[in-house]
PDB file of C-alpha atoms in Angstrom:
ATOM      1  CA  MET A  24     -46.388 195.376 110.861  1.00  0.00           C
ATOM      2  CA  PHE A  25     -43.475 196.669 108.809  1.00  0.00           C
ATOM      3  CA  ALA A  26     -40.421 198.681 109.704  1.00  0.00           C
ATOM      4  CA  SER A  27     -41.964 201.844 108.240  1.00  0.00           C
ATOM      5  CA  ASP A  28     -44.586 201.845 111.020  1.00  0.00           C
ATOM      6  CA  HIS A  29     -42.074 201.493 113.871  1.00  0.00           C
ATOM      7  CA  PRO A  30     -38.599 202.751 112.853  1.00  0.00           C
ATOM      8  CA  MET A  31     -35.649 201.160 114.586  1.00  0.00           C
ATOM      9  CA  PRO A  32     -34.065 203.221 117.410  1.00  0.00           C
ATOM     10  CA  ARG A  33     -31.009 205.019 116.228  1.00  0.00           C
ATOM     11  CA  PRO A  34     -27.992 204.785 118.573  1.00  0.00           C
ATOM     12  CA  THR A  35     -26.071 207.563 116.779  1.00  0.00           C
ATOM     13  CA  HIS A  36     -26.956 210.324 119.271  1.00  0.00           C
ATOM     14  CA  ARG A  37     -25.929 208.258 122.256  1.00  0.00           C
ATOM     15  CA  VAL A  38     -22.665 207.397 120.572  1.00  0.00           C
ATOM     16  CA  LEU A  39     -22.027 211.047 119.822  1.00  0.00           C
ATOM     17  CA  ARG A  40     -22.752 212.013 123.394  1.00  0.00           C
ATOM     18  CA  GLY A  41     -20.390 209.340 124.544  1.00  0.00           C
ATOM     19  CA  LEU A  42     -17.684 210.585 122.184  1.00  0.00           C
ATOM     20  CA  ILE A  43     -18.144 214.127 123.346  1.00  0.00           C
ATOM     21  CA  ALA A  44     -17.917 213.056 126.954  1.00  0.00           C
ATOM     22  CA  LEU A  45     -14.811 211.042 126.209  1.00  0.00           C
ATOM     23  CA  SER A  46     -13.274 213.922 124.314  1.00  0.00           C
ATOM     24  CA  LEU A  47     -13.868 216.220 127.237  1.00  0.00           C
ATOM     25  CA  ALA A  48     -12.472 213.658 129.564  1.00  0.00           C
ATOM     26  CA  VAL A  49      -9.403 213.204 127.374  1.00  0.00           C
ATOM     27  CA  SER A  50      -8.912 216.929 127.123  1.00  0.00           C
ATOM     28  CA  ALA A  51      -9.212 217.307 130.858  1.00  0.00           C
ATOM     29  CA  SER A  52      -6.825 214.466 131.331  1.00  0.00           C
ATOM     30  CA  VAL A  53      -4.283 216.043 128.982  1.00  0.00           C
ATOM     31  CA  VAL A  54      -4.541 219.380 130.710  1.00  0.00           C
ATOM     32  CA  PHE A  55      -4.488 218.248 134.299  1.00  0.00           C
ATOM     33  CA  ALA A  56      -2.713 214.830 134.190  1.00  0.00           C
ATOM     34  CA  GLN A  57       1.012 214.809 133.717  1.00  0.00           C
ATOM     35  CA  SER A  58       1.950 211.556 135.243  1.00  0.00           C
ATOM     36  CA  ASP A  59       2.300 208.088 133.718  1.00  0.00           C
ATOM     37  CA  LYS A  60      -0.947 207.192 135.267  1.00  0.00           C
ATOM     38  CA  ASP A  61      -2.587 209.971 133.378  1.00  0.00           C
ATOM     39  CA  ALA A  62      -0.893 208.867 130.174  1.00  0.00           C
ATOM     40  CA  GLU A  63      -2.086 205.318 130.676  1.00  0.00           C
ATOM     41  CA  GLN A  64      -5.564 206.560 131.286  1.00  0.00           C
ATOM     42  CA  THR A  65      -5.370 208.648 128.159  1.00  0.00           C
ATOM     43  CA  LYS A  66      -4.274 205.583 126.225  1.00  0.00           C
ATOM     44  CA  ARG A  67      -7.233 203.644 127.554  1.00  0.00           C
ATOM     45  CA  LEU A  68      -9.545 206.486 126.684  1.00  0.00           C
ATOM     46  CA  ARG A  69      -8.226 206.595 123.141  1.00  0.00           C
ATOM     47  CA  LEU A  70      -8.690 202.865 122.856  1.00  0.00           C
ATOM     48  CA  GLN A  71     -12.225 203.233 124.121  1.00  0.00           C
ATOM     49  CA  MET A  72     -12.790 206.037 121.598  1.00  0.00           C
ATOM     50  CA  ARG A  73     -11.644 203.807 118.768  1.00  0.00           C
ATOM     51  CA  GLN A  74     -13.930 201.079 120.034  1.00  0.00           C
ATOM     52  CA  ILE A  75     -16.772 203.546 120.246  1.00  0.00           C
ATOM     53  CA  GLN A  76     -16.035 204.773 116.731  1.00  0.00           C
ATOM     54  CA  GLN A  77     -16.022 201.177 115.532  1.00  0.00           C
ATOM     55  CA  GLN A  78     -19.308 200.545 117.304  1.00  0.00           C
ATOM     56  CA  GLN A  79     -20.670 203.740 115.775  1.00  0.00           C
ATOM     57  CA  GLN A  80     -19.621 202.551 112.319  1.00  0.00           C
ATOM     58  CA  GLU A  81     -21.206 199.165 112.950  1.00  0.00           C
ATOM     59  CA  ALA A  82     -24.344 200.883 114.205  1.00  0.00           C
ATOM     60  CA  GLN A  83     -24.450 203.050 111.093  1.00  0.00           C
ATOM     61  CA  GLU A  84     -24.009 199.993 108.909  1.00  0.00           C
ATOM     62  CA  ALA A  85     -26.764 198.217 110.829  1.00  0.00           C
ATOM     63  CA  GLN A  86     -28.950 201.296 110.454  1.00  0.00           C
ATOM     64  CA  ALA A  87     -28.259 201.377 106.711  1.00  0.00           C
ATOM     65  CA  LYS A  88     -29.145 197.709 106.452  1.00  0.00           C
ATOM     66  CA  ALA A  89     -32.289 198.321 108.484  1.00  0.00           C
ATOM     67  CA  ASP A  90     -33.243 201.247 106.229  1.00  0.00           C
ATOM     68  CA  GLN A  91     -32.611 199.111 103.174  1.00  0.00           C
ATOM     69  CA  ALA A  92     -34.679 196.284 104.650  1.00  0.00           C
ATOM     70  CA  ARG A  93     -37.446 198.772 105.481  1.00  0.00           C
ATOM     71  CA  GLN A  94     -37.417 200.135 101.937  1.00  0.00           C
ATOM     72  CA  GLN A  95     -37.499 196.615 100.547  1.00  0.00           C
ATOM     73  CA  ALA A  96     -40.347 195.759 102.891  1.00  0.00           C
ATOM     74  CA  GLU A  97     -42.238 198.881 101.802  1.00  0.00           C
ATOM     75  CA  GLN A  98     -41.659 198.046  98.151  1.00  0.00           C
ATOM     76  CA  SER A  99     -42.756 194.473  98.779  1.00  0.00           C
ATOM     77  CA  LEU A 100     -45.838 195.753 100.583  1.00  0.00           C
ATOM     78  CA  LYS A 101     -46.668 198.079  97.698  1.00  0.00           C
ATOM     79  CA  ALA A 102     -46.181 195.230  95.244  1.00  0.00           C
ATOM     80  CA  GLN A 103     -48.396 192.980  97.347  1.00  0.00           C
ATOM     81  CA  GLU A 104     -51.025 195.706  97.591  1.00  0.00           C
ATOM     82  CA  SER A 105     -50.856 196.176  93.811  1.00  0.00           C
ATOM     83  CA  ASP A 106     -51.185 192.429  93.266  1.00  0.00           C
ATOM     84  CA  LEU A 107     -54.079 192.328  95.707  1.00  0.00           C
ATOM     85  CA  GLN A 108     -55.842 195.130  93.862  1.00  0.00           C
ATOM     86  CA  LYS A 109     -55.262 193.334  90.583  1.00  0.00           C
ATOM     87  CA  GLN A 110     -56.592 190.124  92.080  1.00  0.00           C
ATOM     88  CA  ARG A 111     -59.616 191.950  93.445  1.00  0.00           C
ATOM     89  CA  ALA A 112     -60.216 193.543  90.042  1.00  0.00           C
ATOM     90  CA  ALA A 113     -59.815 190.164  88.353  1.00  0.00           C
ATOM     91  CA  ALA A 114     -62.181 188.612  90.892  1.00  0.00           C
ATOM     92  CA  GLY A 115     -64.709 191.371  90.220  1.00  0.00           C
ATOM     93  CA  ASN A 116     -64.424 190.823  86.473  1.00  0.00           C
ATOM     94  CA  ALA A 117     -64.763 187.081  86.997  1.00  0.00           C
ATOM     95  CA  GLN A 118     -67.875 187.604  89.125  1.00  0.00           C
ATOM     96  CA  ARG A 119     -69.410 189.882  86.500  1.00  0.00           C
ATOM     97  CA  LYS A 120     -68.572 187.400  83.757  1.00  0.00           C
ATOM     98  CA  ALA A 121     -69.995 184.592  85.883  1.00  0.00           C
ATOM     99  CA  ALA A 122     -73.205 186.586  86.367  1.00  0.00           C
ATOM    100  CA  VAL A 123     -73.443 187.192  82.608  1.00  0.00           C
ATOM    101  CA  LEU A 124     -72.786 183.509  81.921  1.00  0.00           C
ATOM    102  CA  ASP A 125     -75.442 182.526  84.467  1.00  0.00           C
ATOM    103  CA  LYS A 126     -77.972 184.744  82.698  1.00  0.00           C
ATOM    104  CA  GLU A 127     -76.986 183.313  79.322  1.00  0.00           C
ATOM    105  CA  LEU A 128     -77.248 179.799  80.742  1.00  0.00           C
ATOM    106  CA  GLU A 129     -80.732 180.496  82.087  1.00  0.00           C
ATOM    107  CA  LYS A 130     -81.725 181.937  78.703  1.00  0.00           C
ATOM    108  CA  LEU A 131     -80.339 178.864  76.930  1.00  0.00           C
ATOM    109  CA  LYS A 132     -82.246 176.609  79.315  1.00  0.00           C
ATOM    110  CA  ALA A 133     -85.464 178.532  78.641  1.00  0.00           C
ATOM    111  CA  ASP A 134     -84.851 178.381  74.884  1.00  0.00           C
ATOM    112  CA  HIS A 135     -84.147 174.657  75.164  1.00  0.00           C
ATOM    113  CA  GLU A 136     -87.392 174.038  77.032  1.00  0.00           C
ATOM    114  CA  ARG A 137     -89.323 176.153  74.517  1.00  0.00           C
ATOM    115  CA  LEU A 138     -87.773 174.302  71.577  1.00  0.00           C
ATOM    116  CA  LYS A 139     -88.474 171.011  73.308  1.00  0.00           C
ATOM    117  CA  ALA A 140     -92.144 171.957  73.714  1.00  0.00           C
ATOM    118  CA  ASP A 141     -92.327 173.157  70.095  1.00  0.00           C
ATOM    119  CA  LEU A 142     -90.753 169.902  68.925  1.00  0.00           C
ATOM    120  CA  ALA A 143     -93.265 167.877  70.933  1.00  0.00           C
ATOM    121  CA  ALA A 144     -96.139 169.894  69.446  1.00  0.00           C
ATOM    122  CA  LEU A 145     -94.751 169.510  65.937  1.00  0.00           C
ATOM    123  CA  THR A 146     -94.232 165.789  66.488  1.00  0.00           C
ATOM    124  CA  GLU A 147     -97.815 165.396  67.663  1.00  0.00           C
ATOM    125  CA  LYS A 148     -99.085 167.453  64.737  1.00  0.00           C
ATOM    126  CA  HIS A 149     -96.933 165.437  62.335  1.00  0.00           C
ATOM    127  CA  GLN A 150     -98.311 162.208  63.744  1.00  0.00           C
ATOM    128  CA  GLY A 151    -101.834 163.554  63.303  1.00  0.00           C
ATOM    129  CA  VAL A 152    -101.074 164.521  59.716  1.00  0.00           C
ATOM    130  CA  LEU A 153     -99.597 161.075  59.087  1.00  0.00           C
ATOM    131  CA  ALA A 154    -102.682 159.417  60.568  1.00  0.00           C
ATOM    132  CA  THR A 155    -104.962 161.615  58.455  1.00  0.00           C
ATOM    133  CA  ALA A 156    -102.899 160.927  55.347  1.00  0.00           C
ATOM    134  CA  LYS A 157    -102.929 157.201  56.068  1.00  0.00           C
ATOM    135  CA  ALA A 158    -106.694 157.229  56.541  1.00  0.00           C
ATOM    136  CA  ALA A 159    -107.090 159.235  53.333  1.00  0.00           C
ATOM    137  CA  GLN A 160    -104.838 156.795  51.471  1.00  0.00           C
ATOM    138  CA  GLU A 161    -106.798 153.846  52.799  1.00  0.00           C
ATOM    139  CA  LYS A 162    -110.060 155.543  51.873  1.00  0.00           C
ATOM    140  CA  ALA A 163    -108.731 156.397  48.417  1.00  0.00           C
ATOM    141  CA  ALA A 164    -107.495 152.827  47.942  1.00  0.00           C
ATOM    142  CA  ALA A 165    -110.892 151.472  49.004  1.00  0.00           C
ATOM    143  CA  ALA A 166    -112.662 153.919  46.696  1.00  0.00           C
ATOM    144  CA  GLU A 167    -110.307 153.009  43.860  1.00  0.00           C
ATOM    145  CA  SER A 168    -110.937 149.315  44.458  1.00  0.00           C
ATOM    146  CA  ARG A 169    -114.693 149.894  44.621  1.00  0.00           C
ATOM    147  CA  LEU A 170    -114.644 152.033  41.473  1.00  0.00           C
ATOM    148  CA  THR A 171    -112.523 149.449  39.694  1.00  0.00           C
ATOM    149  CA  GLN A 172    -114.959 146.722  40.680  1.00  0.00           C
ATOM    150  CA  GLU A 173    -117.934 148.857  39.675  1.00  0.00           C
ATOM    151  CA  GLY A 174    -116.203 149.689  36.393  1.00  0.00           C
ATOM    152  CA  GLN A 175    -115.684 146.024  35.719  1.00  0.00           C
ATOM    153  CA  GLN A 176    -119.321 145.325  36.575  1.00  0.00           C
ATOM    154  CA  LEU A 177    -120.470 148.199  34.363  1.00  0.00           C
ATOM    155  CA  THR A 178    -118.291 146.887  31.559  1.00  0.00           C
ATOM    156  CA  GLN A 179    -119.837 143.457  31.937  1.00  0.00           C
ATOM    157  CA  GLN A 180    -123.305 145.001  32.086  1.00  0.00           C
ATOM    158  CA  LEU A 181    -122.537 147.048  28.977  1.00  0.00           C
ATOM    159  CA  GLN A 182    -121.399 143.917  27.220  1.00  0.00           C
ATOM    160  CA  ARG A 183    -124.650 142.156  28.217  1.00  0.00           C
ATOM    161  CA  CYS A 184    -126.700 145.162  27.126  1.00  0.00           C
ATOM    162  CA  THR A 185    -124.869 145.244  23.822  1.00  0.00           C
ATOM    163  CA  ALA A 186    -125.582 141.546  23.318  1.00  0.00           C
ATOM    164  CA  ASP A 187    -129.247 142.024  24.332  1.00  0.00           C
ATOM    165  CA  ASN A 188    -129.593 144.985  22.015  1.00  0.00           C
ATOM    166  CA  ALA A 189    -128.141 142.896  19.227  1.00  0.00           C
ATOM    167  CA  THR A 190    -130.768 140.273  20.074  1.00  0.00           C
ATOM    168  CA  LEU A 191    -133.515 142.905  19.921  1.00  0.00           C
ATOM    169  CA  VAL A 192    -132.248 144.127  16.585  1.00  0.00           C
ATOM    170  CA  GLY A 193    -132.222 140.556  15.334  1.00  0.00           C
ATOM    171  CA  LEU A 194    -135.790 140.074  16.537  1.00  0.00           C
ATOM    172  CA  GLY A 195    -136.914 143.233  14.836  1.00  0.00           C
ATOM    173  CA  ASN A 196    -135.231 142.275  11.616  1.00  0.00           C
ATOM    174  CA  GLU A 197    -136.726 138.804  11.841  1.00  0.00           C
ATOM    175  CA  LEU A 198    -140.161 140.332  12.336  1.00  0.00           C
ATOM    176  CA  LEU A 199    -139.740 142.536   9.302  1.00  0.00           C
ATOM    177  CA  VAL A 200    -138.559 139.656   7.190  1.00  0.00           C
ATOM    178  CA  ARG A 201    -141.510 137.513   8.229  1.00  0.00           C
ATOM    179  CA  TYR A 202    -143.994 140.243   7.391  1.00  0.00           C
ATOM    180  CA  GLU A 203    -142.266 141.015   4.135  1.00  0.00           C
ATOM    181  CA  SER A 204    -142.375 137.339   3.147  1.00  0.00           C
ATOM    182  CA  LYS A 205    -146.153 137.080   3.628  1.00  0.00           C
ATOM    183  CA  GLY A 206    -148.089 136.917   0.361  1.00  0.00           C
ATOM    184  CA  LEU A 207    -151.537 138.138  -0.497  1.00  0.00           C
ATOM    185  CA  GLY A 208    -152.858 134.562  -0.636  1.00  0.00           C
ATOM    186  CA  GLU A 209    -151.867 133.994   3.037  1.00  0.00           C
ATOM    187  CA  VAL A 210    -153.622 137.172   4.048  1.00  0.00           C
ATOM    188  CA  LEU A 211    -156.800 136.579   2.018  1.00  0.00           C
ATOM    189  CA  SER A 212    -157.763 133.123   3.132  1.00  0.00           C
ATOM    190  CA  ALA A 213    -160.776 131.588   1.396  1.00  0.00           C
ATOM    191  CA  ASN A 214    -162.280 130.125   4.568  1.00  0.00           C
ATOM    192  CA  GLU A 215    -161.884 133.218   6.887  1.00  0.00           C
ATOM    193  CA  PRO A 216    -162.783 136.815   6.536  1.00  0.00           C
ATOM    194  CA  PHE A 217    -159.747 139.065   5.921  1.00  0.00           C
ATOM    195  CA  VAL A 218    -160.173 141.323   8.877  1.00  0.00           C
ATOM    196  CA  GLN A 219    -160.754 138.643  11.466  1.00  0.00           C
ATOM    197  CA  THR A 220    -157.905 136.448  10.303  1.00  0.00           C
ATOM    198  CA  GLY A 221    -155.440 139.305  10.085  1.00  0.00           C
ATOM    199  CA  ARG A 222    -156.333 140.523  13.553  1.00  0.00           C
ATOM    200  CA  VAL A 223    -155.848 137.115  15.140  1.00  0.00           C
ATOM    201  CA  LYS A 224    -152.499 136.605  13.475  1.00  0.00           C
ATOM    202  CA  LEU A 225    -151.351 140.046  14.448  1.00  0.00           C
ATOM    203  CA  GLU A 226    -152.296 139.370  18.048  1.00  0.00           C
ATOM    204  CA  ASN A 227    -150.371 136.107  17.995  1.00  0.00           C
ATOM    205  CA  PHE A 228    -147.294 137.745  16.496  1.00  0.00           C
ATOM    206  CA  LYS A 229    -147.579 140.577  18.955  1.00  0.00           C
ATOM    207  CA  SER A 230    -147.754 138.220  21.909  1.00  0.00           C
ATOM    208  CA  GLN A 231    -144.924 136.017  20.679  1.00  0.00           C
ATOM    209  CA  TYR A 232    -142.468 138.742  19.797  1.00  0.00           C
ATOM    210  CA  GLY A 233    -143.551 140.909  22.694  1.00  0.00           C
ATOM    211  CA  GLN A 234    -142.495 138.206  25.140  1.00  0.00           C
ATOM    212  CA  ARG A 235    -139.135 137.820  23.458  1.00  0.00           C
ATOM    213  CA  ILE A 236    -138.521 141.574  23.395  1.00  0.00           C
ATOM    214  CA  GLU A 237    -139.624 141.905  27.018  1.00  0.00           C
ATOM    215  CA  ALA A 238    -137.230 139.133  28.006  1.00  0.00           C
ATOM    216  CA  ALA A 239    -134.421 140.983  26.251  1.00  0.00           C
ATOM    217  CA  LYS A 240    -135.406 144.245  27.999  1.00  0.00           C
ATOM    218  CA  VAL A 241    -135.335 142.610  31.407  1.00  0.00           C
ATOM    219  CA  LYS A 242    -131.844 141.333  30.753  1.00  0.00           C
ATOM    220  CA  ALA A 243    -130.679 144.763  29.675  1.00  0.00           C
ATOM    221  CA  GLY A 244    -132.172 146.444  32.742  1.00  0.00           C
ATOM    222  CA  ASP A 245    -130.766 144.072  35.335  1.00  0.00           C
ATOM    223  CA  SER A 246    -128.452 145.838  37.813  1.00  0.00           C
ATOM    224  CA  PRO A 247    -125.203 144.075  38.690  1.00  0.00           C
ATOM    225  CA  ALA A 248    -125.135 142.525  42.118  1.00  0.00           C
ATOM    226  CA  ARG A 249    -122.989 144.422  44.672  1.00  0.00           C
TER     227      ARG A 249
END
């Protein structure tokens, strides 16, 4: 508790009463005492009055100091109350800021978890795409290799067919040359009728060249082994 709640007792009134009583006593002594004894008593009373006045002055000074101390205490109390209010306000602001920061932290945590899940999903999807792309590349490489091999085989087959066709052309030309080179004397033999001899020879030529042409056709129609 401070001095403002319980003010210090003031001795001024008691001192004044004492002075008044002493003054009355001195006055009575002056009026009624005429002897040396009365004069001595008056002297003592005056000395006591001076002492009382000195005590009164000291009491007033003490009272002034007490009032000053009380005022200082009140000012200090007001300052402390002001500081306390400021501290309370600062604490309230800090609590509100802490609450806001907590909410932001929770939001950041939720965003982090969501991004983490999205990243995991994207990673899994990316891995699936990579696997699909790898399989497609392997399939394309296998198809390219197979097509290259088939192309080579078809090229070889084409070369064989070209050679066989050239053989067939040669056979045909040979057949034409042989027929063109036949004379009338060979056809009209003296010992055989014309029709019978010509038919037999034609059958022989047909059989001979037919076998050769058929052999060439079989070669051209062969499929390459896979």
